[in-house]
Short mmCIF file of C-alpha atoms and ligand atoms in Angstrom, two decimals:
data_model
loop_
_atom_site.label_atom_id
_atom_site.label_comp_id
_atom_site.label_asym_id
_atom_site.label_seq_id
_atom_site.Cartn_x
_atom_site.Cartn_y
_atom_site.Cartn_z
CA UNK A 15 0.00 0.00 0.00
CA UNK A 16 1.46 3.35 -1.05
CA UNK A 17 0.46 6.99 -0.86
CA UNK A 18 0.11 9.26 -3.86
CA UNK A 19 2.90 11.76 -4.61
CA UNK A 20 5.50 10.35 -2.24
CA UNK A 21 9.22 10.43 -3.05
CA UNK A 22 10.71 7.08 -4.23
CA UNK A 23 12.90 6.92 -1.08
CA UNK A 24 9.77 7.22 1.06
CA UNK A 25 8.08 4.35 -0.78
CA UNK A 26 11.07 2.09 -0.15
CA UNK A 27 11.25 3.03 3.55
CA UNK A 28 7.51 2.24 3.78
CA UNK A 29 8.17 -1.27 2.39
CA UNK A 30 10.94 -1.87 4.93
CA UNK A 31 8.77 -0.71 7.84
CA UNK A 32 5.72 -2.66 6.64
CA UNK A 33 7.70 -5.90 6.77
CA UNK A 34 8.97 -5.20 10.29
CA UNK A 35 5.65 -4.09 11.83
CA UNK A 36 3.20 -6.18 9.84
CA UNK A 37 1.84 -8.35 12.67
CA UNK A 38 2.94 -6.32 15.70
CA UNK A 39 0.31 -7.28 18.31
CA UNK A 40 0.09 -4.28 20.71
CA UNK A 41 -1.76 -1.81 18.46
CA UNK A 42 1.43 -0.54 16.83
CA UNK A 43 1.09 -2.76 13.76
CA UNK A 44 1.83 -1.62 10.20
CA UNK A 45 -1.67 -0.26 9.74
CA UNK A 46 -1.18 2.10 12.72
CA UNK A 47 1.99 3.35 11.03
CA UNK A 48 0.22 3.54 7.67
CA UNK A 49 -2.60 5.67 9.17
CA UNK A 50 -0.10 7.98 10.89
CA UNK A 51 1.82 8.29 7.61
CA UNK A 52 -1.32 9.16 5.66
CA UNK A 53 -2.78 11.52 8.28
CA UNK A 54 0.50 13.33 8.94
CA UNK A 55 1.04 13.86 5.20
CA UNK A 56 -2.45 15.31 4.97
CA UNK A 57 -1.85 17.59 7.98
CA UNK A 58 1.53 18.63 6.53
CA UNK A 59 -0.09 19.66 3.27
CA UNK A 60 -2.77 21.68 5.06
CA UNK A 61 -0.23 23.34 7.36
CA UNK A 62 2.42 23.98 4.69
CA UNK A 63 5.04 21.73 6.35
CA UNK A 64 7.83 19.80 4.57
CA UNK A 65 5.98 16.65 3.45
CA UNK A 66 9.01 14.45 2.82
CA UNK A 67 10.42 15.09 6.31
CA UNK A 68 7.00 14.44 7.83
CA UNK A 69 6.50 11.22 5.85
CA UNK A 70 9.90 9.80 6.79
CA UNK A 71 9.42 10.65 10.48
CA UNK A 72 5.88 9.20 10.49
CA UNK A 73 7.08 5.93 8.97
CA UNK A 74 9.92 5.66 11.49
CA UNK A 75 8.20 7.10 14.56
CA UNK A 76 7.72 3.82 16.45
CA UNK A 77 11.09 2.40 15.48
CA UNK A 78 12.97 3.51 18.60
CA UNK A 79 10.24 2.92 21.14
CA UNK A 80 11.61 0.97 24.09
CA UNK A 81 8.22 -0.56 24.88
CA UNK A 82 8.38 -2.22 21.45
CA UNK A 83 11.50 -4.17 22.30
CA UNK A 84 9.98 -7.26 20.64
CA UNK A 85 10.22 -5.40 17.31
CA UNK A 86 13.39 -5.88 15.28
CA UNK A 87 15.41 -2.66 15.41
CA UNK A 88 17.15 -1.19 12.39
CA UNK A 89 19.60 1.66 12.00
CA UNK A 90 17.36 4.58 11.03
CA UNK A 91 20.24 6.87 10.12
CA UNK A 92 21.70 4.32 7.76
CA UNK A 93 18.33 3.69 6.13
CA UNK A 94 17.84 7.43 5.56
CA UNK A 95 21.39 7.90 4.26
CA UNK A 96 20.93 5.10 1.71
CA UNK A 97 17.80 6.84 0.47
CA UNK A 98 19.60 10.13 -0.09
CA UNK A 99 18.47 12.13 2.90
CA UNK A 100 21.01 14.82 3.85
CA UNK A 101 22.55 14.93 7.32
CA UNK A 102 20.50 18.05 8.03
CA UNK A 103 17.28 16.25 7.10
CA UNK A 104 18.27 13.18 9.13
CA UNK A 105 18.90 15.34 12.19
CA UNK A 106 15.44 16.87 11.80
CA UNK A 107 13.75 13.47 11.38
CA UNK A 108 15.49 12.03 14.47
CA UNK A 109 14.43 15.08 16.49
CA UNK A 110 10.79 14.56 15.45
CA UNK A 111 10.95 10.88 16.44
CA UNK A 112 12.33 11.82 19.86
CA UNK A 113 9.54 14.36 20.35
CA UNK A 114 6.66 12.15 19.24
CA UNK A 115 6.52 9.72 22.14
CA UNK A 116 3.32 10.03 24.10
CA UNK A 117 4.55 8.22 27.18
CA UNK A 118 7.90 9.93 27.57
CA UNK A 119 6.59 13.44 27.05
CA UNK A 120 3.37 13.00 28.95
CA UNK A 121 0.27 15.00 28.10
CA UNK A 122 1.61 18.07 26.44
CA UNK A 123 4.77 17.16 24.61
CA UNK A 124 6.89 20.00 23.38
CA UNK A 125 7.52 20.29 19.64
CA UNK A 126 10.30 22.26 18.01
CA UNK A 127 9.04 22.34 14.41
CA UNK A 128 5.82 22.34 12.42
CA UNK A 129 6.87 18.98 10.94
CA UNK A 130 7.09 17.52 14.44
CA UNK A 131 3.63 18.91 15.24
CA UNK A 132 2.17 17.15 12.17
CA UNK A 133 3.55 13.72 13.11
CA UNK A 134 2.68 14.08 16.77
CA UNK A 135 -0.90 15.13 16.04
CA UNK A 136 -1.38 12.26 13.59
CA UNK A 137 -0.05 9.75 16.15
CA UNK A 138 -2.36 11.18 18.85
CA UNK A 139 -5.38 11.13 16.53
CA UNK A 140 -4.83 7.39 16.08
CA UNK A 141 -5.21 6.95 19.86
CA UNK A 142 -8.75 8.44 19.96
CA UNK A 143 -12.03 7.73 18.16
CA UNK A 144 -13.13 4.19 17.22
CA UNK A 145 -9.62 3.19 16.21
CA UNK A 146 -8.18 4.60 19.43
CA UNK A 147 -10.67 2.53 21.46
CA UNK A 148 -9.72 -0.64 19.57
CA UNK A 149 -6.03 0.10 20.10
CA UNK A 150 -6.41 0.77 23.82
CA UNK A 151 -7.96 -2.65 24.41
CA UNK A 152 -5.48 -4.35 22.09
CA UNK A 153 -2.65 -2.77 24.07
CA UNK A 154 -4.32 -3.74 27.36
CA UNK A 155 -4.58 -7.38 26.22
CA UNK A 156 -0.98 -7.38 25.09
CA UNK A 157 0.07 -6.16 28.55
CA UNK A 158 -2.23 -8.62 30.40
CA UNK A 159 -4.19 -5.66 31.72
CA UNK A 160 -7.89 -6.13 32.45
CA UNK A 161 -10.69 -4.13 30.81
CA UNK A 162 -12.06 -2.47 33.94
CA UNK A 163 -12.35 -3.07 37.67
CA UNK A 164 -14.82 -0.87 39.58
CA UNK A 165 -13.07 -1.74 42.85
CA UNK A 166 -9.59 -0.98 41.59
CA UNK A 167 -9.87 1.08 38.40
CA UNK A 168 -6.20 2.04 38.24
CA UNK A 169 -4.14 -0.10 35.85
CA UNK A 170 -7.14 -0.98 33.70
CA UNK A 171 -7.67 -0.11 30.05
CA UNK A 172 -10.77 1.96 30.79
CA UNK A 173 -8.78 4.07 33.27
CA UNK A 174 -6.35 4.86 30.46
CA UNK A 175 -9.16 6.82 28.77
CA UNK A 176 -9.36 9.17 31.78
CA UNK A 177 -5.61 9.32 32.33
CA UNK A 178 -4.64 10.05 28.74
CA UNK A 179 -7.08 9.68 25.88
CA UNK A 180 -9.60 12.32 26.99
CA UNK A 181 -6.76 14.85 27.35
CA UNK A 182 -5.49 14.48 23.79
CA UNK A 183 -7.85 16.86 22.03
CA UNK A 184 -6.73 19.88 24.09
CA UNK A 185 -3.04 19.24 23.47
CA UNK A 186 -2.95 18.90 19.71
CA UNK A 187 -0.58 21.29 18.00
CA UNK A 188 -2.18 22.02 14.62
CA UNK A 189 -5.55 23.47 13.62
CA UNK A 190 -6.00 20.59 11.15
CA UNK A 191 -5.37 18.02 13.88
CA UNK A 192 -7.75 19.76 16.28
CA UNK A 193 -10.53 19.73 13.69
CA UNK A 194 -10.21 15.93 13.29
CA UNK A 195 -10.11 15.42 17.04
CA UNK A 196 -13.58 16.82 17.76
CA UNK A 197 -15.65 13.91 16.48
CA UNK A 198 -13.20 11.32 17.75
CA UNK A 199 -13.26 12.84 21.24
CA UNK A 200 -17.05 12.85 21.26
CA UNK A 201 -16.98 9.18 20.31
CA UNK A 202 -14.78 8.38 23.34
CA UNK A 203 -17.35 10.09 25.59
CA UNK A 204 -20.22 8.18 23.95
CA UNK A 205 -18.35 4.91 24.37
CA UNK A 206 -17.62 5.55 28.07
CA UNK A 207 -21.22 6.52 28.74
CA UNK A 208 -22.54 3.35 27.07
CA UNK A 209 -19.89 1.21 28.77
CA UNK A 210 -20.88 2.55 32.18
CA UNK A 211 -24.59 2.15 31.55
CA UNK A 212 -24.17 -1.49 30.47
CA UNK A 213 -21.98 -2.16 33.48
CA UNK A 214 -24.54 -0.72 35.90
CA UNK A 215 -27.31 -2.84 34.37
CA UNK A 216 -25.35 -5.95 35.16
CA UNK A 217 -24.42 -5.12 38.74
P1 ADP B 20 2.91 6.05 21.44
O1 ADP B 20 1.88 6.64 20.52
O2 ADP B 20 4.05 6.96 21.71
O3 ADP B 20 3.31 4.66 21.03
P2 ADP B 20 1.60 4.91 23.77
O4 ADP B 20 2.39 3.68 23.81
O5 ADP B 20 1.31 5.58 25.07
O6 ADP B 20 2.19 6.00 22.84
O7 ADP B 20 0.24 4.57 23.08
C1 ADP B 20 0.10 3.71 22.00
C2 ADP B 20 -1.27 3.06 22.01
O8 ADP B 20 -1.37 2.20 23.14
C3 ADP B 20 -2.39 4.08 22.13
O9 ADP B 20 -3.48 3.70 21.34
C4 ADP B 20 -2.71 4.06 23.62
O10 ADP B 20 -4.03 4.40 23.91
C5 ADP B 20 -2.43 2.61 23.97
N1 ADP B 20 -2.02 2.51 25.37
C6 ADP B 20 -0.87 2.98 25.93
N2 ADP B 20 -0.85 2.73 27.27
C7 ADP B 20 -2.03 2.10 27.55
C8 ADP B 20 -2.63 1.57 28.72
N3 ADP B 20 -2.03 1.64 29.90
N4 ADP B 20 -3.84 0.97 28.60
C9 ADP B 20 -4.47 0.89 27.43
N5 ADP B 20 -3.96 1.37 26.26
C10 ADP B 20 -2.76 1.95 26.32
NI1 NI B 21 2.55 5.52 17.05
#
């Protein structure tokens, strides 16, 4: 699967990443990366950011994540050098990757460029809405974490919605990202309301 109007180097990097992440089981599979690639390219176009930098960083954004230590690691710099990225571009891409992590940078991660804002917003958008809900429970299952416990809600997947997912919309960095977040945020609220009402019926 490719995106329209991408540089040849980007297409090849996408093929490399697809093979590595294809069946990753914690919600960071290739299709997460594909959605972040596509959404961040779209945001970059709307915001007037450098699309090639954004695409490369989006494709590589989960490559250095320490929680994905089951994923084969590759040398990002080498991969970018082979595909004719300059040292200046590589430095920028590595900076974006270091800024994108949700966990490390908590709720309101700092960004130092518009390109970084595009990738970060696209990654955050994939954690909310219907896809975000699916990913949260996939991640919970992967970590042997239960769905919900009314007696001990901490360390459950539903608690993660209150701790992180509901805060995303107010910390997005681009106007384009914020516009997409509205409906997805509403959907999280609808889901939680329905979840709670079903739970109460059963207790
Ligand atoms: P990153 O986007 O930097 O990989 P995370 O690992 O925090 O950030 O999030 C990746 C996905 O895993 C998101 O969809 C997020 O909601 C989900 N996730 C992370 N931590 C938890 C958790 N404790 N419970 C449920 N889902 C989680
Ligand atoms: Ni991601």
